[in-house]
Coordinates of C-alpha atoms in Angstrom, one line a residue:
X683 CA 3.6 -7.1 2.0
X684 CA 0.1 -8.5 2.4
X685 CA -2.9 -6.2 1.8
X686 CA -0.5 -3.3 0.4
X687 CA -1.9 -1.0 -2.0
X688 CA 0.0 1.8 -3.3
X689 CA -3.4 3.9 -3.8
X690 CA -4.7 3.1 -0.4
X691 CA -4.1 6.3 1.7
X692 CA -4.2 3.5 4.8
X693 CA -0.8 2.4 3.3
X694 CA 1.0 5.7 3.1
X695 CA 4.1 5.7 5.5
X696 CA 3.7 8.0 8.2
X697 CA 7.3 7.9 9.0
X698 CA 10.5 6.1 8.8
X699 CA 13.4 5.0 10.8
X700 CA 17.2 4.9 9.1
X701 CA 20.0 3.2 11.3
X702 CA 23.7 4.0 10.8
X703 CA 25.3 0.9 12.0
X704 CA 28.7 1.9 10.9
X705 CA 28.8 4.7 13.4
X706 CA 26.6 2.9 16.1
X707 CA 28.5 1.6 19.0
X708 CA 26.0 -0.6 20.2
X709 CA 25.8 -2.2 16.7
X710 CA 29.7 -2.7 16.9
X711 CA 30.5 -0.2 14.4
X712 CA 28.8 -2.4 11.7
X713 CA 30.4 -5.3 13.1
X714 CA 29.1 -9.3 12.7
X715 CA 29.9 -12.0 14.9
X716 CA 33.1 -13.9 14.8
X717 CA 35.3 -16.8 16.5
X718 CA 38.5 -15.4 17.8
X719 CA 41.6 -17.3 17.2
X720 CA 41.7 -19.9 20.4
X721 CA 38.1 -19.6 21.3
X722 CA 37.4 -23.0 22.5
X723 CA 33.7 -23.1 23.6
X724 CA 32.2 -20.1 21.4
X725 CA 29.6 -22.9 20.8
X726 CA 28.2 -22.4 24.5
X727 CA 27.8 -18.6 23.9
X728 CA 25.8 -19.1 20.8
X729 CA 23.4 -21.7 22.6
X730 CA 23.1 -19.2 25.0
X731 CA 22.1 -16.4 22.8
X732 CA 19.9 -18.7 21.1
X733 CA 17.9 -19.7 24.1
X734 CA 17.8 -15.8 25.1
X735 CA 15.6 -15.1 28.5
X736 CA 11.9 -16.1 27.8
X737 CA 11.1 -15.7 31.5
X738 CA 12.0 -12.1 31.1
X739 CA 10.6 -11.5 27.9
X740 CA 14.0 -11.3 26.1
X741 CA 14.5 -13.4 22.8
X742 CA 17.5 -12.5 20.6
X743 CA 17.5 -13.1 16.7
X744 CA 19.9 -12.4 13.8
X745 CA 23.1 -14.0 12.1
X746 CA 24.9 -14.8 15.5
X747 CA 21.9 -17.2 16.7
X748 CA 21.3 -19.2 13.6
X749 CA 21.7 -22.8 12.8
X750 CA 25.4 -23.8 12.3
X751 CA 25.2 -24.0 8.6
X752 CA 24.0 -20.2 8.5
X753 CA 26.0 -18.6 11.1
X754 CA 27.0 -15.3 9.8
X755 CA 24.6 -15.3 6.9
X756 CA 21.7 -13.0 5.9
X757 CA 19.8 -16.7 5.3
X758 CA 20.8 -17.3 9.3
X759 CA 19.4 -14.3 10.3
X760 CA 16.1 -15.1 8.3
X761 CA 16.1 -18.5 9.8
X762 CA 16.9 -17.4 13.3
X763 CA 14.1 -14.7 13.0
X764 CA 11.2 -17.0 11.9
X765 CA 12.5 -19.6 14.8
X766 CA 12.5 -16.6 17.5
X767 CA 8.9 -15.6 15.9
X768 CA 7.6 -18.9 16.4
X769 CA 9.0 -19.0 20.1
X770 CA 7.3 -15.9 20.9
X771 CA 3.9 -16.7 19.4
X772 CA 3.7 -19.9 21.4
X773 CA 4.9 -18.1 24.7
X774 CA 1.7 -15.8 23.8
X775 CA -0.5 -18.7 23.3
X776 CA -1.1 -18.6 19.4
X777 CA -2.7 -21.7 18.7
X778 CA -2.0 -23.8 15.6
X779 CA -5.5 -22.9 14.2
X780 CA -4.3 -19.1 14.5
X781 CA -1.0 -19.9 12.9
X782 CA -2.9 -21.8 9.9
X783 CA -4.9 -18.9 9.5
X784 CA -1.9 -16.4 9.2
X785 CA -0.1 -18.8 6.7
X786 CA -3.6 -19.1 4.7
X787 CA -3.6 -15.2 4.7
X788 CA 0.0 -15.4 3.3
X789 CA -0.8 -17.7 0.7
X790 CA -3.7 -15.6 -0.8
X791 CA -1.6 -12.5 -0.8
X792 CA 0.6 -11.6 -3.7
X793 CA 3.7 -11.8 -1.5
X794 CA 3.6 -15.4 -0.2
X795 CA 5.8 -16.9 1.8
X796 CA 7.6 -18.7 -0.9
X797 CA 8.9 -15.8 -2.5
X798 CA 11.1 -15.2 0.5
X799 CA 11.6 -19.0 1.7
X800 CA 15.7 -19.6 2.3
X801 CA 17.1 -21.0 -0.8
X802 CA 13.9 -20.4 -3.0
X803 CA 15.0 -20.3 -6.5
X804 CA 18.6 -20.5 -5.8
X805 CA 19.2 -24.2 -6.9
X806 CA 19.6 -27.3 -4.7
X807 CA 18.3 -27.2 -1.2
X808 CA 20.5 -27.3 1.6
X809 CA 21.5 -30.7 2.8
X810 CA 18.9 -32.9 5.2
X811 CA 19.0 -31.5 8.4
X812 CA 20.5 -28.3 7.8
X813 CA 17.4 -26.1 7.8
X814 CA 15.7 -25.6 11.0
X815 CA 12.1 -26.7 11.8
X816 CA 9.9 -24.4 9.8
X817 CA 7.3 -22.7 11.5
X818 CA 3.6 -23.1 10.3
X819 CA 3.4 -19.3 9.9
X820 CA 5.4 -16.3 9.1
X821 CA 6.0 -14.1 11.9
X822 CA 5.7 -10.4 11.1
X823 CA 5.6 -7.8 13.6
X824 CA 2.6 -5.1 13.7
X825 CA 4.8 -2.6 12.4
X826 CA 5.9 -4.5 9.2
X827 CA 2.1 -4.7 8.1
X828 CA 1.7 -1.8 5.6
X829 CA -2.1 -1.0 6.0
X830 CA -3.1 -0.1 9.4
X831 CA -6.8 -0.9 9.3
X832 CA -6.5 -4.2 6.8
X833 CA -4.6 -6.3 9.2

């Protein structure tokens, strides 16, 4: 993670949270999205979830809102998170200059975006058009930053 140092006291965890999806009713008891036999317009549901309700501050991300080629996959969840992160940043007025600054900070850290880009080091890239547009920054919620005072 950017700015992380094991020896820096500001980087010591102050707590953690664990979830148990297998026993969580709201998480479908460890479920994942699927299309029932006979479903005729599931793509409409997916498009609706992808759009979310930005006017109400509600965006949805996850394997269930990924581009078609990534539906139901961890990579699809990653792509979806990037896409929603970009939309949230745009909704809150993050300028291109600010996005480039964020990208520059990531490039200078030990954990650059290249290490976690979908398909990195996995052989041939997906077919042209299979990947969603790549944002110019990596959205990172505040709680993901390791060091409170270094961000």
